[in-house]
PDB file of C-alpha atoms in Angstrom:
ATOM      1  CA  UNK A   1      -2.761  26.751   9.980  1.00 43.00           C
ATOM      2  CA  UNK A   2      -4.692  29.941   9.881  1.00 51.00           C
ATOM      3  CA  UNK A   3      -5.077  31.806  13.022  1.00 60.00           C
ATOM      4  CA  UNK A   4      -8.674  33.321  13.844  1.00 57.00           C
ATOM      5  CA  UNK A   5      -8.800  36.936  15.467  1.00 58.00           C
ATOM      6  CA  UNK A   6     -10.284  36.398  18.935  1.00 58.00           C
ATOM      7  CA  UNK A   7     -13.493  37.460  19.751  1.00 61.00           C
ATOM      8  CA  UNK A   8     -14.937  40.197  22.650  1.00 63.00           C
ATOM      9  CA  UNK A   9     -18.395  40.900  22.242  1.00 68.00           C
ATOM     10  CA  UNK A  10     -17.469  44.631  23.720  1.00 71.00           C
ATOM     11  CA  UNK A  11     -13.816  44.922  21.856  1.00 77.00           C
ATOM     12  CA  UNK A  12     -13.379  44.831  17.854  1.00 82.00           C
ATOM     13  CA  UNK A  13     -11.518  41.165  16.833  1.00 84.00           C
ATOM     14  CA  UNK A  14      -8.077  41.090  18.287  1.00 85.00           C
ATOM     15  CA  UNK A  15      -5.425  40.209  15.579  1.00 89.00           C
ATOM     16  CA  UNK A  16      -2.281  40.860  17.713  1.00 88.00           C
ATOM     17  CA  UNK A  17       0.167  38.785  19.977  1.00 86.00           C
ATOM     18  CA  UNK A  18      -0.462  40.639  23.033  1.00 82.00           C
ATOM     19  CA  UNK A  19      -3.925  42.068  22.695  1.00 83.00           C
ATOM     20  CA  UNK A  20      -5.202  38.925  24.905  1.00 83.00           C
ATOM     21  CA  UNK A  21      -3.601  40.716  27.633  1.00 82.00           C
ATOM     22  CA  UNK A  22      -4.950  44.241  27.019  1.00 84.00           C
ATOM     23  CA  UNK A  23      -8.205  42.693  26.898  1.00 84.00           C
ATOM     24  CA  UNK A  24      -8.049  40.774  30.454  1.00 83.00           C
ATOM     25  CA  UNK A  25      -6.823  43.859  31.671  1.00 81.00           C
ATOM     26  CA  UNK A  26      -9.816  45.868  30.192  1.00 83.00           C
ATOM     27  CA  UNK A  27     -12.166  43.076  31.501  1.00 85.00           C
ATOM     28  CA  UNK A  28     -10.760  43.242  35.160  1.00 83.00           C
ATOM     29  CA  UNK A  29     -10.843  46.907  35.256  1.00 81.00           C
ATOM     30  CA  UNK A  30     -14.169  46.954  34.411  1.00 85.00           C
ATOM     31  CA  UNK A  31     -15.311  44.573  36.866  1.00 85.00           C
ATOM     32  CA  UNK A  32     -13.510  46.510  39.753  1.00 81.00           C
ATOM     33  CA  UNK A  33     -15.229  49.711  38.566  1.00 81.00           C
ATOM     34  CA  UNK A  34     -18.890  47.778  38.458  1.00 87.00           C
ATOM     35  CA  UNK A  35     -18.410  45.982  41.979  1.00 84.00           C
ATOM     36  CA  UNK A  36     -16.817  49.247  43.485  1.00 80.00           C
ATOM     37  CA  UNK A  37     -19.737  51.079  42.423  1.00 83.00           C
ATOM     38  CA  UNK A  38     -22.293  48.611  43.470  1.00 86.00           C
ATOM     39  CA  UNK A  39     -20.439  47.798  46.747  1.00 80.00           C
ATOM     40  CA  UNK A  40     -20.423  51.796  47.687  1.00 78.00           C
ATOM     41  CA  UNK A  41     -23.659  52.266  46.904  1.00 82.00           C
ATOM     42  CA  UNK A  42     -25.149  49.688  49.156  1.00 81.00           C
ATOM     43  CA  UNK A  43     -22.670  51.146  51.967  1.00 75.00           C
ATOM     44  CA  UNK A  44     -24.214  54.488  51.334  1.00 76.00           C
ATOM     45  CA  UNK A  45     -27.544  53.185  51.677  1.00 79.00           C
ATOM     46  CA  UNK A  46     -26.707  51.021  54.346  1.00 76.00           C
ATOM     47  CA  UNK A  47     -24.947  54.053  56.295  1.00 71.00           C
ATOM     48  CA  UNK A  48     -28.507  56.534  55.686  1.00 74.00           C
ATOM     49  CA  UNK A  49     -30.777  53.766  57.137  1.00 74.00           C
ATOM     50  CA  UNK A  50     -29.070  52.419  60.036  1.00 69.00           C
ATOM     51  CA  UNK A  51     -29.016  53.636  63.667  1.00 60.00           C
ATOM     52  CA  UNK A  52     -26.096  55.420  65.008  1.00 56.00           C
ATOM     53  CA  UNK A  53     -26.001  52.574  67.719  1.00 50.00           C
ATOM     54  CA  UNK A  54     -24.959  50.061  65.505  1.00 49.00           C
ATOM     55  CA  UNK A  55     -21.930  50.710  64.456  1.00 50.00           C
ATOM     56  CA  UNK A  56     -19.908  47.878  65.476  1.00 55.00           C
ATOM     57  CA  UNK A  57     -16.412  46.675  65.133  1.00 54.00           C
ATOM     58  CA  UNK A  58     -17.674  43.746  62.663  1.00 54.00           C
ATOM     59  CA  UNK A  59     -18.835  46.601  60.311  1.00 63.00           C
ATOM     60  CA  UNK A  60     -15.585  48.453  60.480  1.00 66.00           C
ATOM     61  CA  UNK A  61     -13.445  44.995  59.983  1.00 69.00           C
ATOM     62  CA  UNK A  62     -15.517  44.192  56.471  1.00 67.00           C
ATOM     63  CA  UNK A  63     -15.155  47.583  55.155  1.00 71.00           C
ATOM     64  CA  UNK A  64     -11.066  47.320  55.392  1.00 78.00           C
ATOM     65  CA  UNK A  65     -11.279  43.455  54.398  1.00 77.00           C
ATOM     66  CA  UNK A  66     -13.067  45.609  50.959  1.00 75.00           C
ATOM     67  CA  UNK A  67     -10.763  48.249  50.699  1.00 78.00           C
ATOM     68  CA  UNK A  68      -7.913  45.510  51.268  1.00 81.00           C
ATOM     69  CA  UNK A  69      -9.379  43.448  48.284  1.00 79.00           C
ATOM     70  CA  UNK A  70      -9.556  46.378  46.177  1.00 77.00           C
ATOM     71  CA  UNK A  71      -6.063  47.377  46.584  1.00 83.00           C
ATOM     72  CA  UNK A  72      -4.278  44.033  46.061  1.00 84.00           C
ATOM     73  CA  UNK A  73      -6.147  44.040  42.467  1.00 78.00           C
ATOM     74  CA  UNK A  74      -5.668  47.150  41.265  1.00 78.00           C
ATOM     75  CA  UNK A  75      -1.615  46.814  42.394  1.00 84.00           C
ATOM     76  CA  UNK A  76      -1.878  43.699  40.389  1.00 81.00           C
ATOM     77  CA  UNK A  77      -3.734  45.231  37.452  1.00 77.00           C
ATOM     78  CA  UNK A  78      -0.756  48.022  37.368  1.00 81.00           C
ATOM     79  CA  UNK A  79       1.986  45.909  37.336  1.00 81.00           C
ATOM     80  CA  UNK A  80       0.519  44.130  34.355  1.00 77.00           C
ATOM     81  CA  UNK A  81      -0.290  47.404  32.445  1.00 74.00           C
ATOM     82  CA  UNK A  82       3.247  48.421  33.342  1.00 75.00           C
ATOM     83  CA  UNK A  83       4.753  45.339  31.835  1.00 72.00           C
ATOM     84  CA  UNK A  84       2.721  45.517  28.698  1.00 69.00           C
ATOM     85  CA  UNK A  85       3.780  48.787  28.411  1.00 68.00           C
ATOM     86  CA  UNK A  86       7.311  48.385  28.350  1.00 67.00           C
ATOM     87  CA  UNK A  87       7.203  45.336  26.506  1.00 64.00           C
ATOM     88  CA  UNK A  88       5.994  47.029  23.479  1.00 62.00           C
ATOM     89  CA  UNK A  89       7.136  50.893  24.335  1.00 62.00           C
ATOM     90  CA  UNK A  90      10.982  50.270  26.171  1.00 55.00           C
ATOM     91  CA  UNK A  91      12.192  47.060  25.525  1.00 51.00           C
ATOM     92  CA  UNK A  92      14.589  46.938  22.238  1.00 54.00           C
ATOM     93  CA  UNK A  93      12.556  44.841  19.653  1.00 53.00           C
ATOM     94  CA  UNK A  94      14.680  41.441  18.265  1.00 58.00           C
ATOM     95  CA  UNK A  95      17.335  41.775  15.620  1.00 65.00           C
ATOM     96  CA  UNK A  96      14.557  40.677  13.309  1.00 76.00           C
ATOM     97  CA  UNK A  97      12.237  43.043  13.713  1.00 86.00           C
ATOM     98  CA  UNK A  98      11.011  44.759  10.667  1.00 91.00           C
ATOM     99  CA  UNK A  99      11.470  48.340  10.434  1.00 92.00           C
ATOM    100  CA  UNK A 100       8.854  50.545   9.357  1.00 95.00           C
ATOM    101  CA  UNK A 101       8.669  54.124   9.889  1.00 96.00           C
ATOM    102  CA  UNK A 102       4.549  55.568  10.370  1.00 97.00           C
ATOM    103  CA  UNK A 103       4.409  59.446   9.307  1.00 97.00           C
ATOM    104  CA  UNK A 104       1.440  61.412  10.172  1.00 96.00           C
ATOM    105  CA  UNK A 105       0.192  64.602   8.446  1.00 95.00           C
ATOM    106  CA  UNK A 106      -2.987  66.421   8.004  1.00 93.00           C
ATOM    107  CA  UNK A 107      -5.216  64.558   7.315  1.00 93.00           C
ATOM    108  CA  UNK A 108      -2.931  61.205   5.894  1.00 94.00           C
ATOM    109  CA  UNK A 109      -0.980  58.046   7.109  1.00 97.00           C
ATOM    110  CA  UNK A 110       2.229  57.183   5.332  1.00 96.00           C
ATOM    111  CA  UNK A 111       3.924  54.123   5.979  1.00 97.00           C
ATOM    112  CA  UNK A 112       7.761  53.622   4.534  1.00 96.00           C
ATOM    113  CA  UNK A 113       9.885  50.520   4.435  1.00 96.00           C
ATOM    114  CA  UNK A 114      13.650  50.576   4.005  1.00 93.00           C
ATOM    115  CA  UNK A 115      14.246  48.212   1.660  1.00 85.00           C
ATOM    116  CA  UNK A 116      16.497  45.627   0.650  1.00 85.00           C
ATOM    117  CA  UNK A 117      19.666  47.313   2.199  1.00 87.00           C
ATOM    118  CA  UNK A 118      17.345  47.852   5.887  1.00 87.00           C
ATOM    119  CA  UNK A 119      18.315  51.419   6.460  1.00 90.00           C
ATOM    120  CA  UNK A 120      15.992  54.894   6.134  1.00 93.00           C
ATOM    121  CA  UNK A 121      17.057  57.147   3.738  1.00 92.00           C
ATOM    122  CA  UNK A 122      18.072  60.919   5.210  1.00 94.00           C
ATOM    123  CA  UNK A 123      14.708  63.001   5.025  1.00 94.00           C
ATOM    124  CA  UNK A 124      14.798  66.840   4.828  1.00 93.00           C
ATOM    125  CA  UNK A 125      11.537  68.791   5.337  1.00 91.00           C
ATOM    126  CA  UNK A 126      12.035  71.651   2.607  1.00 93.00           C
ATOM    127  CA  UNK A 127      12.236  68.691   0.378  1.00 94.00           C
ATOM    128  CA  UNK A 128       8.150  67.371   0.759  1.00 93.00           C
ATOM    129  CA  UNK A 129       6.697  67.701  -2.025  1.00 92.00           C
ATOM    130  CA  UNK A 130       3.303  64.937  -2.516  1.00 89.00           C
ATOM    131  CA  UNK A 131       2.381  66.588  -5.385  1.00 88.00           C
ATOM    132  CA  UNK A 132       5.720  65.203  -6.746  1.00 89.00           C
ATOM    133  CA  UNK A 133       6.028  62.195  -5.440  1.00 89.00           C
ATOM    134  CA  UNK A 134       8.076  62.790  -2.132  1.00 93.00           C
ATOM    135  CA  UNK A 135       5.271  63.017   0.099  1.00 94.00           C
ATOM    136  CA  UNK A 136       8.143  62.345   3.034  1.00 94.00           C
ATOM    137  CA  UNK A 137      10.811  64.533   1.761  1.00 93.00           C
ATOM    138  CA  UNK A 138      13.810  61.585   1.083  1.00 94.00           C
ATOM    139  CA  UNK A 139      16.727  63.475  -0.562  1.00 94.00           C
ATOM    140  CA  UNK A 140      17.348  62.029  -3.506  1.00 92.00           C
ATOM    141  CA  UNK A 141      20.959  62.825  -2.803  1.00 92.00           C
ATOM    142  CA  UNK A 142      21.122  59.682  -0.192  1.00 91.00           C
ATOM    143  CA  UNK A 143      21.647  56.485  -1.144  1.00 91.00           C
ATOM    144  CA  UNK A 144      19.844  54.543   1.050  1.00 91.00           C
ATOM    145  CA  UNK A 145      17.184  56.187   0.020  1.00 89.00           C
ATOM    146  CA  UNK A 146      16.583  54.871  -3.199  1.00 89.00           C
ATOM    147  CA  UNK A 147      15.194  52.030  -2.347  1.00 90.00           C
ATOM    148  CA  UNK A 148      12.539  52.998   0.307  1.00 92.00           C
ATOM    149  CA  UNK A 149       9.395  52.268  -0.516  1.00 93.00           C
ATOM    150  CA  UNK A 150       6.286  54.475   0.671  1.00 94.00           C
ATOM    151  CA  UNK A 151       3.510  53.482   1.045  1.00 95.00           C
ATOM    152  CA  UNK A 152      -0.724  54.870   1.992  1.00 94.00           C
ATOM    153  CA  UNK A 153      -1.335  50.814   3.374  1.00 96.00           C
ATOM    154  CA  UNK A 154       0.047  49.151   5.810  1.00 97.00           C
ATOM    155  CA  UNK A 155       1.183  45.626   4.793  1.00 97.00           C
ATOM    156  CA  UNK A 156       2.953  43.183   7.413  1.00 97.00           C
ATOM    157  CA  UNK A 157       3.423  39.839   7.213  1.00 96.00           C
ATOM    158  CA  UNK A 158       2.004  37.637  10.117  1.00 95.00           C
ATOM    159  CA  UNK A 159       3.763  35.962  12.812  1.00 92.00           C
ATOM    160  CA  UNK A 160       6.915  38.669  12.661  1.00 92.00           C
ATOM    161  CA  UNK A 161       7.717  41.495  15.064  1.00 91.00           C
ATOM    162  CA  UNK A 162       7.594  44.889  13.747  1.00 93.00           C
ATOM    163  CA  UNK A 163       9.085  48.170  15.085  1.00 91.00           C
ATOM    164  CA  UNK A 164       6.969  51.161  14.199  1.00 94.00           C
ATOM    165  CA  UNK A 165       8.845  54.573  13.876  1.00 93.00           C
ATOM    166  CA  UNK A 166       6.174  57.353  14.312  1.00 95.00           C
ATOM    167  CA  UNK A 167       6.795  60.699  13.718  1.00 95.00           C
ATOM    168  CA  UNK A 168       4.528  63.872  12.488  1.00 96.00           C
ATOM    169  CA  UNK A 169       5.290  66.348   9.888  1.00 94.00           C
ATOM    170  CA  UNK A 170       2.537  68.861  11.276  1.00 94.00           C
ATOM    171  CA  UNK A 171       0.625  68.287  14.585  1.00 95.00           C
ATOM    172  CA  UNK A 172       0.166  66.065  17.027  1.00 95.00           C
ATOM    173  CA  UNK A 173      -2.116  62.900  15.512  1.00 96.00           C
ATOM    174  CA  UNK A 174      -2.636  59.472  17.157  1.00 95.00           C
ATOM    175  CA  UNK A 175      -1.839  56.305  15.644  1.00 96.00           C
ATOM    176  CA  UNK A 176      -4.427  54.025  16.422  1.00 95.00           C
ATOM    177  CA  UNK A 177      -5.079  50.015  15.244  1.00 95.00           C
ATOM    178  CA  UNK A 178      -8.085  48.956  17.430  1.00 93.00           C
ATOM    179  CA  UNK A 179      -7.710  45.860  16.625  1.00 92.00           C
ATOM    180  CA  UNK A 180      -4.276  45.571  16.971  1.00 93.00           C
ATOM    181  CA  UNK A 181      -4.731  46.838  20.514  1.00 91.00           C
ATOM    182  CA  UNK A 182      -2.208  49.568  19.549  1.00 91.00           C
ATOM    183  CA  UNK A 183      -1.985  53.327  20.230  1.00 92.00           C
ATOM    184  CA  UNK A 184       0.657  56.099  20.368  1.00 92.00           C
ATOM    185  CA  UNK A 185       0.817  59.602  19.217  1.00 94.00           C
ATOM    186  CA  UNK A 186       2.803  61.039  16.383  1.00 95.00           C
ATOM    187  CA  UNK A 187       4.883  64.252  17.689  1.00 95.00           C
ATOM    188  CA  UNK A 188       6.482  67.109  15.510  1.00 94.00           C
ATOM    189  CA  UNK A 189      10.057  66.716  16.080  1.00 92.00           C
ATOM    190  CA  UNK A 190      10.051  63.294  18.245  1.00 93.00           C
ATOM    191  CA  UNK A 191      10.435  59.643  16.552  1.00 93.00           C
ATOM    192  CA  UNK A 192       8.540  57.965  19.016  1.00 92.00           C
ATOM    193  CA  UNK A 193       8.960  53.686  18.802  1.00 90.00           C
ATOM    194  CA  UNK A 194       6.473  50.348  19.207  1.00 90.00           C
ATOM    195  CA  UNK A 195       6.646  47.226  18.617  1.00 87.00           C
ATOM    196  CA  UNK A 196       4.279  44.291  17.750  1.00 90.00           C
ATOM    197  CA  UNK A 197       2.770  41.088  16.372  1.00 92.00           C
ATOM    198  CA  UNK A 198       0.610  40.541  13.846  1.00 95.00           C
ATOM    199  CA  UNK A 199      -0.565  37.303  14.151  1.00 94.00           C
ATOM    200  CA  UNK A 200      -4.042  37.258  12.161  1.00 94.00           C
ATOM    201  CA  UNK A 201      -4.143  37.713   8.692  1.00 95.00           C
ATOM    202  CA  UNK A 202      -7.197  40.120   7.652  1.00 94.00           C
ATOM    203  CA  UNK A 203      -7.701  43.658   7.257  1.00 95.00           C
ATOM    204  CA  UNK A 204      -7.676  46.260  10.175  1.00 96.00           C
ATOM    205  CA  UNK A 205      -8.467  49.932   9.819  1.00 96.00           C
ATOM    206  CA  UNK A 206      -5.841  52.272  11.189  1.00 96.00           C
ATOM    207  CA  UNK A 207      -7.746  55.755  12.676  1.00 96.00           C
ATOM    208  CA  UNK A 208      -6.350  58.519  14.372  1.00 95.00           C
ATOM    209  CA  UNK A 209      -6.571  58.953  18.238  1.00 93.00           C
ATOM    210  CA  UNK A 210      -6.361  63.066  18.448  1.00 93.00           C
ATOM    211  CA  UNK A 211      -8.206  65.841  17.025  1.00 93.00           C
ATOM    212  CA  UNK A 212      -6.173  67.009  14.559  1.00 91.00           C
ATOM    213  CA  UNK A 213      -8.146  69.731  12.455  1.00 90.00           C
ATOM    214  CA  UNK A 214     -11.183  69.574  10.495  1.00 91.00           C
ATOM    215  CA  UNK A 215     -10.059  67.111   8.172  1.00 91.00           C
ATOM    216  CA  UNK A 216      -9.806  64.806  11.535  1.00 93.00           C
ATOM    217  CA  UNK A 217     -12.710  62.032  10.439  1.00 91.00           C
ATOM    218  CA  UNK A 218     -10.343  61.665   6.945  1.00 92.00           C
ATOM    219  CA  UNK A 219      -7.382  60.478   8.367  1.00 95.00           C
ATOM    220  CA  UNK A 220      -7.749  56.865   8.239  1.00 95.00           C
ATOM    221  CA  UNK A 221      -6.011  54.071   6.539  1.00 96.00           C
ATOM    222  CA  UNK A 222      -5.723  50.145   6.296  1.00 96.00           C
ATOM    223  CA  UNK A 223      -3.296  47.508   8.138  1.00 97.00           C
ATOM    224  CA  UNK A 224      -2.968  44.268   5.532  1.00 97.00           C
ATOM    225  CA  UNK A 225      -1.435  41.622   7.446  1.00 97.00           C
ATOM    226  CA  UNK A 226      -0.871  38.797   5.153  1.00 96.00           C
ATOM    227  CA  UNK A 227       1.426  35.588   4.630  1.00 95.00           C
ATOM    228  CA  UNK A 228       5.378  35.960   4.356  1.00 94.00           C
ATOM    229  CA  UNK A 229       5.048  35.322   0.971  1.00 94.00           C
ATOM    230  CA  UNK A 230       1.815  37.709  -0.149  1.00 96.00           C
ATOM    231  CA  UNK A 231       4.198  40.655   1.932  1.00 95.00           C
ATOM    232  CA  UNK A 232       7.194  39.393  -0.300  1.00 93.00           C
ATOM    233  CA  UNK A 233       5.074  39.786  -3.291  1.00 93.00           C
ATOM    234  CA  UNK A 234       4.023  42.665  -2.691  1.00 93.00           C
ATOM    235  CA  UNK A 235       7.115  44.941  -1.558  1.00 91.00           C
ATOM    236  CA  UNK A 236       8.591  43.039  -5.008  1.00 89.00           C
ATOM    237  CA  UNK A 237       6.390  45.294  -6.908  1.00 88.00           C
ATOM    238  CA  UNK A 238       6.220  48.292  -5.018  1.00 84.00           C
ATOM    239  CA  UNK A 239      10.069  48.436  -6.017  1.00 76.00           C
ATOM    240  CA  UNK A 240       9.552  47.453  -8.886  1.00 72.00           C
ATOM    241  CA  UNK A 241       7.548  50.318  -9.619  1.00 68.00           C
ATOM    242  CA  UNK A 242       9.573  52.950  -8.045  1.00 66.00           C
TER     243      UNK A 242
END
């Protein structure tokens, strides 16, 4: 059975396993922010119009019940945005993960799979070289790296956990999937990791998060997420081709 992205009429279609929390968190917040708002304005007023006489202890006694109520959510909504967090930032993804590794550069996303024996070849920067086909740098010299394919789409199959790699060859970009409900910046000299779900086949575009230069509004690409067998298909030819 097909699985529909869900639906916010404020949020672009959620296609991941965990964006149904991001969005209940994004809901709640907002509803906090709208009722503290309203709730301090009508104090404000409330405090300019009345007489300095009637202050009472009832008036004092609803204001803490607020700020009580207040603070019991908002500890609530951080512990669950501190779960979510480490779920997909800290907590070591399943042996079966995939492994893809997300490269950022001015103004491109590159996206490289390590391919039937599941390990990166070695990468050396004074070997990149897109004009010739190593946008990445792989040293030839490396056997693993033979069979890596690299890629400018993202293709996942639905259903499986993925671990992204992301690293940056130039500046700082982010890595962005709205509706994945994914984000994380690309670093010069850091691999940064996160992990996720796919669960909704469809196409997603994938944007960057940070100003980057003035090629910034270029740097997009596309997240496939298709059946096991369309993503088997598929990396069959990119090797193929290689």
């Amino acid at each position: 059975m097909m699985l529909e992205a869900a639906r916010v009429a404020w949020m672009p279609a959620d296609g991941s396993l965990h964006g149904a929390v991001v969005d209940r968190l994004m809901f709640w917040n907002l509803v906090a922010l709208c009722v503290a708002a309203l709730v301090a304005h009508v104090w404000l007023g409330f405090a300019m119009l009345r007489r300095r006489s009637a202050a009472s202890g009832a008036s004092a006694a609803v204001r803490w019940v607020l700020v009580g109520a207040f603070c019991v959510m908002y500890a609530w909504m951080a512990l669950t945005a501190q779960q979510l967090w480490a779920s997909s930032r800290f907590a070591g993804p399943s042996l079966t993960a995939m492994q893809v590794e997300v490269v950022g550069e001015q103004f491109q996303w590159y996206f490289r799979y390590p391919g039937a024996d599941a390990v990166f070849g070695v990468v050396r920067p004074e070997l990149v070289n897109a004009a010739a086909g190593n946008p990445l740098g792989i040293d030839p010299r490396d056997a693993h790296g033979a069979d890596d394919v690299v890629s400018s789409t993202l293709v996942l199959p639905a259903g499986r956990e993925v671990d992204l790699q992301l690293r940056s060859l130039d500046v700082i970009h982010g890595f962005f999937i709205p509706g994945m409900r994914l984000k994380e910046n690309t670093v010069p000299g850091l691999v940064l990791h996160v992990h996720f779900t796919p669960v909704v086949r469809g196409t997603y575009p994938i944007l960057c998060s940070q100003v980057c230069g003035l090629g910034h509004e270029r740097m997009q690409a596309r997240l496939l997420v298709v059946s096991q067998a369309e993503f088997e298909e598929w990396m069959a030819e990119r090797e193929h081709a290689r």
